[in-house]
Coordinates of C-alpha atoms in Angstrom, one line a residue:
X16 CA -3.2 -18.5 11.9
X17 CA -3.5 -16.1 14.9
X18 CA -6.6 -14.1 15.8
X19 CA -4.9 -10.8 14.7
X20 CA -4.4 -12.3 11.2
X21 CA -8.1 -13.5 10.9
X22 CA -9.7 -10.5 12.6
X23 CA -11.3 -7.8 10.5
X24 CA -9.3 -4.5 10.7
X25 CA -10.8 -1.4 12.3
X26 CA -11.6 1.0 9.6
X27 CA -12.0 4.8 9.5
X28 CA -14.0 6.4 6.8
X29 CA -12.6 9.4 4.7
X30 CA -15.2 11.9 6.1
X31 CA -14.2 11.2 9.7
X32 CA -10.5 11.3 8.9
X33 CA -11.0 14.7 7.3
X34 CA -12.9 16.0 10.4
X35 CA -10.0 14.8 12.6
X36 CA -7.4 16.6 10.4
X37 CA -9.5 19.8 10.1
X38 CA -9.9 19.8 14.0
X39 CA -6.1 19.5 14.6
X40 CA -6.4 16.0 15.9
X41 CA -4.9 14.2 12.9
X42 CA -3.7 10.7 13.6
X43 CA -0.3 9.4 12.3
X44 CA -0.9 8.5 8.7
X45 CA 1.2 5.8 7.1
X46 CA 0.8 5.4 3.4
X47 CA 1.9 1.8 2.5
X48 CA 2.0 2.2 -1.3
X49 CA 5.2 2.3 -3.3
X50 CA 7.3 5.4 -3.2
X51 CA 6.4 6.2 -6.8
X52 CA 2.6 5.9 -6.0
X53 CA 3.2 8.1 -3.0
X54 CA 5.1 10.7 -5.0
X55 CA 2.2 10.8 -7.5
X56 CA -0.3 11.8 -4.9
X57 CA -0.7 11.5 -1.1
X58 CA -2.7 12.9 1.8
X59 CA -0.7 15.9 3.2
X60 CA 0.9 15.0 6.5
X61 CA 1.3 11.3 5.7
X62 CA 4.5 9.2 5.9
X63 CA 5.5 6.8 3.1
X64 CA 6.3 3.4 4.6
X65 CA 6.0 0.8 1.7
X66 CA 4.3 -2.4 2.7
X67 CA 7.3 -4.6 2.0
X68 CA 9.6 -2.4 4.2
X69 CA 6.8 -2.2 6.9
X70 CA 6.5 -6.0 7.1
X71 CA 10.3 -6.5 7.2
X72 CA 10.8 -3.8 9.9
X73 CA 7.6 -3.8 11.8
X74 CA 9.2 -4.3 15.2
X75 CA 11.5 -1.4 14.7
X76 CA 8.6 0.8 13.5
X77 CA 6.5 -0.2 16.5
X78 CA 8.8 1.8 18.8
X79 CA 7.8 5.0 16.9
X80 CA 4.1 4.5 16.5
X81 CA 2.6 4.7 20.0
X82 CA -0.3 7.1 19.0
X83 CA -3.4 6.5 16.8
X84 CA -2.2 5.3 13.4
X85 CA -4.2 5.2 10.2
X86 CA -2.9 3.1 7.3
X87 CA -3.5 4.2 3.8
X88 CA -3.1 2.6 0.4
X89 CA -5.0 2.8 -3.0
X90 CA -8.1 0.8 -2.0
X91 CA -7.5 -0.6 1.5
X92 CA -6.0 -4.0 0.6
X93 CA -2.4 -3.3 1.3
X94 CA -3.3 -1.2 4.4
X95 CA -5.1 -4.3 5.7
X96 CA -2.0 -6.4 5.3
X97 CA 0.0 -3.6 7.0
X98 CA -2.5 -3.6 9.9
X99 CA -2.2 -7.3 10.3
X100 CA 1.6 -7.0 10.4
X101 CA 1.7 -4.3 12.9
X102 CA -1.1 -5.8 15.1
X103 CA 1.0 -9.0 15.1
X104 CA 3.8 -7.1 17.0
X105 CA 1.3 -5.6 19.6
X106 CA 0.8 -2.2 18.2
X107 CA -2.7 -0.8 19.4
X108 CA -4.6 2.0 17.9
X109 CA -4.5 0.9 14.3
X110 CA -7.1 1.8 11.7
X111 CA -7.3 1.3 7.9
X112 CA -8.7 4.2 5.8
X113 CA -11.8 2.5 4.4
X114 CA -11.6 2.6 0.6
X115 CA -8.0 4.1 0.7
X116 CA -6.8 7.1 -1.2
X117 CA -9.7 6.5 -3.8
X118 CA -12.3 7.1 -1.1
X119 CA -10.3 10.1 0.2
X120 CA -10.4 11.6 -3.3
X121 CA -14.1 10.7 -3.7
X122 CA -14.8 12.6 -0.5
X123 CA -12.9 15.7 -1.9
X124 CA -10.1 15.3 0.6
X125 CA -7.1 17.5 -0.2
X126 CA -4.2 15.7 -2.0
X127 CA -0.7 16.7 -2.5
X128 CA 0.0 16.0 -6.2
X129 CA 3.3 15.1 -7.8
X130 CA 4.4 13.5 -11.0
X131 CA 1.6 11.3 -12.4
X132 CA 2.5 7.6 -12.7
X133 CA 0.4 4.4 -13.0
X134 CA -0.6 2.9 -9.7
X135 CA 0.4 -0.6 -8.8
X136 CA -2.9 -2.3 -9.5
X137 CA -3.0 -0.8 -13.0
X138 CA 0.5 -2.1 -13.7
X139 CA -0.5 -5.6 -12.6
X140 CA -3.5 -5.5 -14.9
X141 CA -1.3 -4.5 -17.8
X142 CA 1.4 -7.1 -17.2
X143 CA -1.1 -10.0 -16.4
X144 CA -3.3 -9.1 -19.3
X145 CA -0.3 -8.8 -21.8
X146 CA 1.1 -12.1 -20.7
X147 CA -2.3 -13.9 -21.0
X148 CA -2.9 -12.3 -24.4
X149 CA 0.6 -13.1 -25.8
X150 CA 0.3 -16.8 -24.5
X151 CA -3.1 -17.3 -26.1
X152 CA -2.1 -15.8 -29.4
X153 CA 1.2 -17.7 -29.2
X154 CA -0.5 -21.0 -28.5
X155 CA -1.7 -21.1 -32.1
X156 CA 1.9 -21.8 -33.0
X157 CA 3.2 -23.3 -29.7
X158 CA 0.2 -25.1 -28.0
X159 CA 2.0 -25.4 -24.6
X160 CA 1.9 -21.7 -24.2
X161 CA -1.8 -21.9 -23.1
X162 CA -0.3 -23.1 -19.8
X163 CA 1.3 -19.8 -19.2
X164 CA -2.0 -18.2 -19.5
X165 CA -3.5 -20.8 -17.1
X166 CA -0.7 -20.1 -14.7
X167 CA -1.3 -16.4 -14.7
X168 CA -5.2 -17.0 -14.2
X169 CA -4.3 -19.3 -11.2
X170 CA -2.0 -16.7 -9.8
X171 CA -4.7 -13.9 -10.1
X172 CA -7.2 -16.3 -8.4
X173 CA -4.8 -17.0 -5.6
X174 CA -4.1 -13.2 -5.2
X175 CA -7.9 -12.6 -4.9
X176 CA -8.5 -15.3 -2.4
X177 CA -5.5 -14.5 -0.1
X178 CA -5.7 -10.7 -0.7
X179 CA -2.0 -10.6 -1.7
X180 CA -0.4 -10.2 -5.0
X181 CA 3.1 -11.6 -5.8
X182 CA 3.2 -9.9 -9.3
X183 CA 2.4 -6.6 -7.5
X184 CA 5.1 -7.2 -5.0
X185 CA 7.7 -7.9 -7.8
X186 CA 6.6 -4.8 -9.8
X187 CA 6.8 -2.7 -6.7
X188 CA 10.6 -3.5 -6.5
X189 CA 11.2 -2.1 -10.1
X190 CA 13.1 1.2 -10.3
X191 CA 10.1 2.9 -11.8
X192 CA 8.1 2.1 -8.6
X193 CA 10.9 2.8 -6.1
X194 CA 10.8 6.6 -6.7
X195 CA 12.8 8.5 -4.0
X196 CA 14.9 6.7 -1.4
X197 CA 12.7 5.2 1.2
X198 CA 14.6 3.3 3.8
X199 CA 14.2 2.5 7.5
X200 CA 16.6 5.2 8.8
X201 CA 14.8 7.9 6.7
X202 CA 11.3 6.9 7.8
X203 CA 12.3 6.7 11.4
X204 CA 13.9 10.1 11.2
X205 CA 10.6 11.5 9.7
X206 CA 8.5 9.8 12.4
X207 CA 10.7 11.4 15.1
X208 CA 10.0 14.9 13.7
X209 CA 7.3 17.1 15.3
X210 CA 3.8 16.9 13.9
X211 CA 4.5 20.4 12.4
X212 CA 7.1 18.9 10.2
X213 CA 5.1 16.4 8.3
X214 CA 5.3 16.3 4.5

């Protein structure tokens, strides 16, 4: 494991970010949530670069991110993974929005609202909880089903320890979470635009 993978990311709090934006010195904001989460609500001026796409194309993206970059997600966990991926290809000037979009909203930062949808973490809780509940109830009739509940519990424990979530990554690929088209060419085209053309 490299030093960039173990180092704690540099963070930027919501109040400081808002001050930078209000002063006309906004950093490049990359929102690494799913397109559907981004469509629901995002910080005006941010670009949607879903975490899986960012990890897959980090070297191509590096060439378009030479200024200060702040990575945003719901709470900071996915943005931290994005920071590690981009730092691994030598991109300097990376920061993670401390507390994510939740902290931004708590600081009364302006949000561009869209169609409400459940965020990915809430979907994971619903699916994991439903599988565990069904397995426990079903184990009354088929005792081996208790192992399904144990497997989900082990997966959630692993997700917490590694700060990753396989279930979340799988749910992020569902059509409900894909939202509008979000491909590398579209993102690179947006990144090339002037700062006045940000969404």
